[in-house]
Every structure is written in structure tokens, then in C-alpha cells.
Short mmCIF file of C-alpha atoms in Angstrom, two decimals:
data_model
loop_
_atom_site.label_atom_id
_atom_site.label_comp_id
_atom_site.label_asym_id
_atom_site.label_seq_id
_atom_site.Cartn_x
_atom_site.Cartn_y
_atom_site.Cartn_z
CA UNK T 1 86.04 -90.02 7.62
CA UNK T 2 85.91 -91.17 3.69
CA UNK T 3 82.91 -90.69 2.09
CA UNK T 4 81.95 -94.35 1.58
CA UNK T 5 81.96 -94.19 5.51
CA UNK T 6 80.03 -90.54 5.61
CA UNK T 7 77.28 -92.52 3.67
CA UNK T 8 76.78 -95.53 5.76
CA UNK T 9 76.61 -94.00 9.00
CA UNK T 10 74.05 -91.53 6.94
CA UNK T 11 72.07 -94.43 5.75
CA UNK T 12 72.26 -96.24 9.43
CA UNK T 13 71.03 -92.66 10.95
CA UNK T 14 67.93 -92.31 8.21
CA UNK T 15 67.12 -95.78 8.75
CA UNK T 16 65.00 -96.13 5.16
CA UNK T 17 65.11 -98.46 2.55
CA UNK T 18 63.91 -96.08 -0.06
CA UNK T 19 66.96 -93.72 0.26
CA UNK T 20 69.37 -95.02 -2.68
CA UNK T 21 73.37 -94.27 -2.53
CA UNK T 22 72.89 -91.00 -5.54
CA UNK T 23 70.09 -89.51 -2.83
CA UNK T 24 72.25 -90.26 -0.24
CA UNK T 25 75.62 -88.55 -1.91
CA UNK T 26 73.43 -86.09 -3.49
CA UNK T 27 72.45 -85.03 0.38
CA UNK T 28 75.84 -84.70 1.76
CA UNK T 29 76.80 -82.85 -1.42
CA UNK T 30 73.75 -80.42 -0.34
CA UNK T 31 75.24 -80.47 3.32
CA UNK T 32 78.98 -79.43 2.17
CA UNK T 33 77.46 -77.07 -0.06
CA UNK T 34 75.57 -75.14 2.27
CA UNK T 35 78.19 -75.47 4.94
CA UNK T 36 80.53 -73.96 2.91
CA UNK T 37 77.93 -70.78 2.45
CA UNK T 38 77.33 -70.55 6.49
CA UNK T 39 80.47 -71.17 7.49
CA UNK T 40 84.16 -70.04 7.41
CA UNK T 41 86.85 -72.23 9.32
CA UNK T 42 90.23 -71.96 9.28
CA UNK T 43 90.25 -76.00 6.97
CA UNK T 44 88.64 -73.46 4.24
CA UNK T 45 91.77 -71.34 4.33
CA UNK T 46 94.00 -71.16 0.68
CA UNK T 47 97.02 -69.27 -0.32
CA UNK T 48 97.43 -68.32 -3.79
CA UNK T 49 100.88 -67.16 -5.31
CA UNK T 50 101.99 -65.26 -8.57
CA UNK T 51 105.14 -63.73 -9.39
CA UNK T 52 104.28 -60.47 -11.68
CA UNK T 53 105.98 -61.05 -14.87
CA UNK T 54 106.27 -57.59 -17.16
CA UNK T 55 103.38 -57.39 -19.33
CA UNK T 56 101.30 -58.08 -15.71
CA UNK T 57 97.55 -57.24 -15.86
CA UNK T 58 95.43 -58.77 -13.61
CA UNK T 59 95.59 -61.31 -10.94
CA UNK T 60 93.03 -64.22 -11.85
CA UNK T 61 91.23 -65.99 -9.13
CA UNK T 62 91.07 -69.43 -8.45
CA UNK T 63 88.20 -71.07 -9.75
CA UNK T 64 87.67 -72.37 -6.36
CA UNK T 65 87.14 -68.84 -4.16
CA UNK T 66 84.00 -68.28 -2.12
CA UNK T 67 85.16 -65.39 -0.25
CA UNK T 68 88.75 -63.09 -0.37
CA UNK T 69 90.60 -62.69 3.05
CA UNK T 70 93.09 -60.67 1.96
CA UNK T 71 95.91 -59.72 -0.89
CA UNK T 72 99.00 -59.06 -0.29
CA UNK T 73 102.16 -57.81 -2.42
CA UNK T 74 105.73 -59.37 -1.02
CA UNK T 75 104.38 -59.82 2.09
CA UNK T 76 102.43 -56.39 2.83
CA UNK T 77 98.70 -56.23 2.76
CA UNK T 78 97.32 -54.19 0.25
CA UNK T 79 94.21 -52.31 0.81
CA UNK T 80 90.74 -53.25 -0.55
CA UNK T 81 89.11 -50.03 -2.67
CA UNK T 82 86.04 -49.96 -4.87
CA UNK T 83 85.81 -50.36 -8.50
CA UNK T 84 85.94 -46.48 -9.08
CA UNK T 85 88.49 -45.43 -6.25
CA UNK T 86 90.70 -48.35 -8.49
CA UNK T 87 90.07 -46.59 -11.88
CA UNK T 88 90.81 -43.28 -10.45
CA UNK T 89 94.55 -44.66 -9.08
CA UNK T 90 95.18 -46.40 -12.03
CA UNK T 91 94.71 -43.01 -14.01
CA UNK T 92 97.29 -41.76 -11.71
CA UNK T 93 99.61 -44.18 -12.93
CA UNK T 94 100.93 -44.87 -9.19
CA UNK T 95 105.04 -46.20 -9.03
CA UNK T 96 103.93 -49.52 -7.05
CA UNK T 97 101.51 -51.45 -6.01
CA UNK T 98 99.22 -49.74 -3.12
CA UNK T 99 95.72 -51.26 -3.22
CA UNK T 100 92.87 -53.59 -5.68
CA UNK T 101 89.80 -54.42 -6.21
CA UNK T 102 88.10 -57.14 -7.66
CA UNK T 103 86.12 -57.03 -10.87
CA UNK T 104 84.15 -60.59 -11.73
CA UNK T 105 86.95 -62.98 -11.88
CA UNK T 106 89.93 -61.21 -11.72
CA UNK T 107 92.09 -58.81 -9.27
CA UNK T 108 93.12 -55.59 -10.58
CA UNK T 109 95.85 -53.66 -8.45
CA UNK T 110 96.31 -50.11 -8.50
CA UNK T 111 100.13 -48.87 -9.28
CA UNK T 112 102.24 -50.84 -11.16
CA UNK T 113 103.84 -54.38 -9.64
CA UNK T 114 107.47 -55.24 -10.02
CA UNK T 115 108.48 -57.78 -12.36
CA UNK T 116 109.73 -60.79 -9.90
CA UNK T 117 107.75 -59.55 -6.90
CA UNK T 118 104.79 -61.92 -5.78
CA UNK T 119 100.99 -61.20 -5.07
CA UNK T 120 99.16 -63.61 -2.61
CA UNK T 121 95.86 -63.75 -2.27
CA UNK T 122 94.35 -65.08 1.20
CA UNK T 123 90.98 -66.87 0.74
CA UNK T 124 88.12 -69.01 1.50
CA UNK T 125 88.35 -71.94 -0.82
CA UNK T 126 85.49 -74.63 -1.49
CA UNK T 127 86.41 -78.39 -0.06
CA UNK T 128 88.39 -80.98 -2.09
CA UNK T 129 85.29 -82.62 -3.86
CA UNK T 130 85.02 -86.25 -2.95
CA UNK T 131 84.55 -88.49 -5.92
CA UNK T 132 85.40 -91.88 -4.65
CA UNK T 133 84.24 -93.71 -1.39
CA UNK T 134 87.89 -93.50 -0.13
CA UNK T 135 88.04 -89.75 -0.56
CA UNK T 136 87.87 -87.79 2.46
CA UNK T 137 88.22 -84.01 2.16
CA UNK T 138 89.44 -81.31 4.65
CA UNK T 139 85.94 -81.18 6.53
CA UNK T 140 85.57 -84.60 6.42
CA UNK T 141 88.54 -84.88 8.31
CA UNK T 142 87.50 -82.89 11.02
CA UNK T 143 84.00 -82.75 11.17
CA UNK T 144 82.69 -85.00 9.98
CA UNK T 145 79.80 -84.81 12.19
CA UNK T 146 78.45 -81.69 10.65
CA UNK T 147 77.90 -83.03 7.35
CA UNK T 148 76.39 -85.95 8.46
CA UNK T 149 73.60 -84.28 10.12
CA UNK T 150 73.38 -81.45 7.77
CA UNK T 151 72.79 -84.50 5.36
CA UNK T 152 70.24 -85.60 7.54
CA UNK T 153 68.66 -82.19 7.76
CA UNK T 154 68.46 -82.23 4.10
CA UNK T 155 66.67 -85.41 3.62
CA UNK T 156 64.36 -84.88 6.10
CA UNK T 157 63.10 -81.84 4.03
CA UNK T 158 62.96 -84.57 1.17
CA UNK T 159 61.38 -87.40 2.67
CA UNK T 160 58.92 -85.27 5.77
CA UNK T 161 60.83 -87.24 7.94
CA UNK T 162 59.69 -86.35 11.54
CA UNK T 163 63.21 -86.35 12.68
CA UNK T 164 63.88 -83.45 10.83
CA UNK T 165 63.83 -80.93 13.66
CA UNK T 166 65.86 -82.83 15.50
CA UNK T 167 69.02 -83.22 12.83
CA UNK T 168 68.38 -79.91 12.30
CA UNK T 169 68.90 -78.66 15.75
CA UNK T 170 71.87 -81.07 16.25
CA UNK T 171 73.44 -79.45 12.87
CA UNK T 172 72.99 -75.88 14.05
CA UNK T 173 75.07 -77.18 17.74
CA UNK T 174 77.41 -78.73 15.69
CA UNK T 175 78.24 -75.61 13.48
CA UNK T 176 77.97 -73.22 16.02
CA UNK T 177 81.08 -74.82 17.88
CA UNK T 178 82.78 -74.59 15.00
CA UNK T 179 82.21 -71.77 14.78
CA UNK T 180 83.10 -70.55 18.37
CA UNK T 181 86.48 -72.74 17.90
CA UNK T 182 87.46 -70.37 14.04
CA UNK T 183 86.62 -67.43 16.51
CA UNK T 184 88.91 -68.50 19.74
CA UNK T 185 91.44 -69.37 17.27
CA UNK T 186 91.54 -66.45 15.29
CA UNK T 187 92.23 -64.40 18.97
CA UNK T 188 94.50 -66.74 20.51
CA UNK T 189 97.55 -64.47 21.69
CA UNK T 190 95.54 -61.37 19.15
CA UNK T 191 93.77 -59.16 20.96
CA UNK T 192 93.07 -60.52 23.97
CA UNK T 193 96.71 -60.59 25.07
CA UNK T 194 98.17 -57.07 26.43
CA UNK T 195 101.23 -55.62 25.57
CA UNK T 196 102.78 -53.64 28.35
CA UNK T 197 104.33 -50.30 27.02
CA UNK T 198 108.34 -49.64 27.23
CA UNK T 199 109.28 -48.36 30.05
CA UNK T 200 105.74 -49.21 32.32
CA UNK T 201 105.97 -50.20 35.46
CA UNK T 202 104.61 -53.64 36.87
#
């Protein structure tokens, strides 16, 4: 849904005249903004690339990052370790790249990359901003629902609207499906499914 159409069917659910089109994008910009703190779904999902080149440092993060998945070097995950537990690899001056930590805005990896292999960091990333009324971002998309009345729940704080419980309560069912469908997704054919061991019987 674009977000010229997000706002009308807003507007049509508020049903007031004093609610002017900056409040009303100003509330769905609240709604995508806390759904992005509440929630993780796989539409918030980003891969980030860089091949290590030979004066490599640090691995910068996109400007875009809410919360780190994993990081990986050529394809094998490297393991998360404290600030200190980094500085005390690094001072052993390790032969390749075994684990990192992140420090403000940047990735530091303990042991040294090769020049031409890749890092890729695995992420939560904020939505694709929507600017003009035929934008429609990832969430949008999808659920579009869930902003709507997380917009609603919003203004209702704003104008004491005695609706608010209500939109409230429908935002809360909304996300929690979500939710529920990140979660089935992330264990369909994981750890629910069995794997017989060679040579069992069955």
C-alpha cells in the first residue's frame, strides 16, 4: 500500500476534520518508528558486503542498522566477543580472521583478513523511508495493517480519542502475528525437523 493510500484509509479510520496530512504522516512515521523498535521480521533483513582490501581496518556499519544478526568472513560466521576479549586477540596478532566486536559505528575483527576475501554483515535494517504518496516501503507492502493502526494508536494519545484502546489492542493482534509468522519461519525445516542418525533403524 503507498503511502498516499496508508493516509487516507488513516484519515477515513480517525474520522476528524482537525487531523491535517503533516499530523497524519507525522503519525505513521511514529508507527514505523516504533515498529521497527518492537519488532524484527524477516522484510527488516539486510546483507552488507566488503571485500578487505590491504590496509583493512574496520568494517563500517550501515547508517541504517538497528540491530546485528550476524558477521561472517567468506561465508563462515565469526564469533561475537566483547570489547576487551577483542583487544586482547588483536594483541595476539592472530593469522586470520576468528571473531569481532563492535565499537560505536564500526566492526573491528580480531586476526588479520585476507586481502580479496569478503566480510558480510547480517542485520536488522530500518524501512525504505517513504517520501512521496506513491512510495510504499517493505512493511508497507506487507503489512500494511500494522502501521495503520499503530498510526491510529498514536493519535489517539494526541487527540484523547476514546478509540484509543481499541487501535491499540488491534495493533498489539496485528504485531503479535507477525510476530508468530518471523518465529514459524525462522524454524521451518530448523529444529523442529529430526534427522535420523546413519545407520538407525526405522
Amino acid at each position: 500500500m503507498q503511502k498516499g493510500q496508508l493516509r487516507q484509509r488513516f484519515l477515513e479510520f480517525l474520522n476528524r476534520s482537525d487531523c491535517t496530512t503533516a499530523q497524519a504522516d507525522e503519525f505513521i512515521n511514529d508507527a514505523i518508528r516504533r515498529i521497527q523498535r518492537e519488532l524484527r521480521l524477516p522484510s527488516m533483513e539486510r546483507i552488507a558486503d566488503m571485500t578487505v582490501g590491504s590496509a583493512f581496518q574496520y568494517f563500517p556499519l550501515p547508517e541504517d542498522v538497528i540491530e546485528i544478526i550476524g558477521f561472517s568472513g567468506d561465508g563462515l560466521p565469526l564469533n561475537r566477543v566483547p570489547l576487551r576479549v577483542y583487544q586482547t586477540m588483536k594483541a595476539n596478532k592472530l593469522p586470520q580472521a576468528e571473531a569481532w566486536c563492535r565499537n560505536g559505528p564500526v566492526i573491528f575483527v580480531a586476526g588479520q583478513p585476507k586481502p580479496g576475501s569478503t566480510l558480510t554483515l547480517h542485520y536488522y535494517g530500518e524501512f525504505m523511508e517513504m517520501v512521496a504518496d506513491a512510495d510504499e516501503n517493505e512493511l508497507a507492502r506487507t503489512a500494511p495493517d500494522v502501521i495503520i493502526y499503530g498510526a491510529l494508536s498514536e493519535a489517539a494519545h494526541f487527540f484523547s480519542h476514546e478509540m484509543g484502546p481499541v487501535w491499540e489492542q488491534r495493533y498489539q493482534a496485528i504485531a503479535g502475528t507477525l510476530i508468530n509468522q518471523a518465529i514459524m519461519d525462522e524454524f521451518s525445516g530448523g529444529p523442529l525437523a529430526m534427522e535420523m542418525p546413519a545407520g538407525a533403524i526405522y
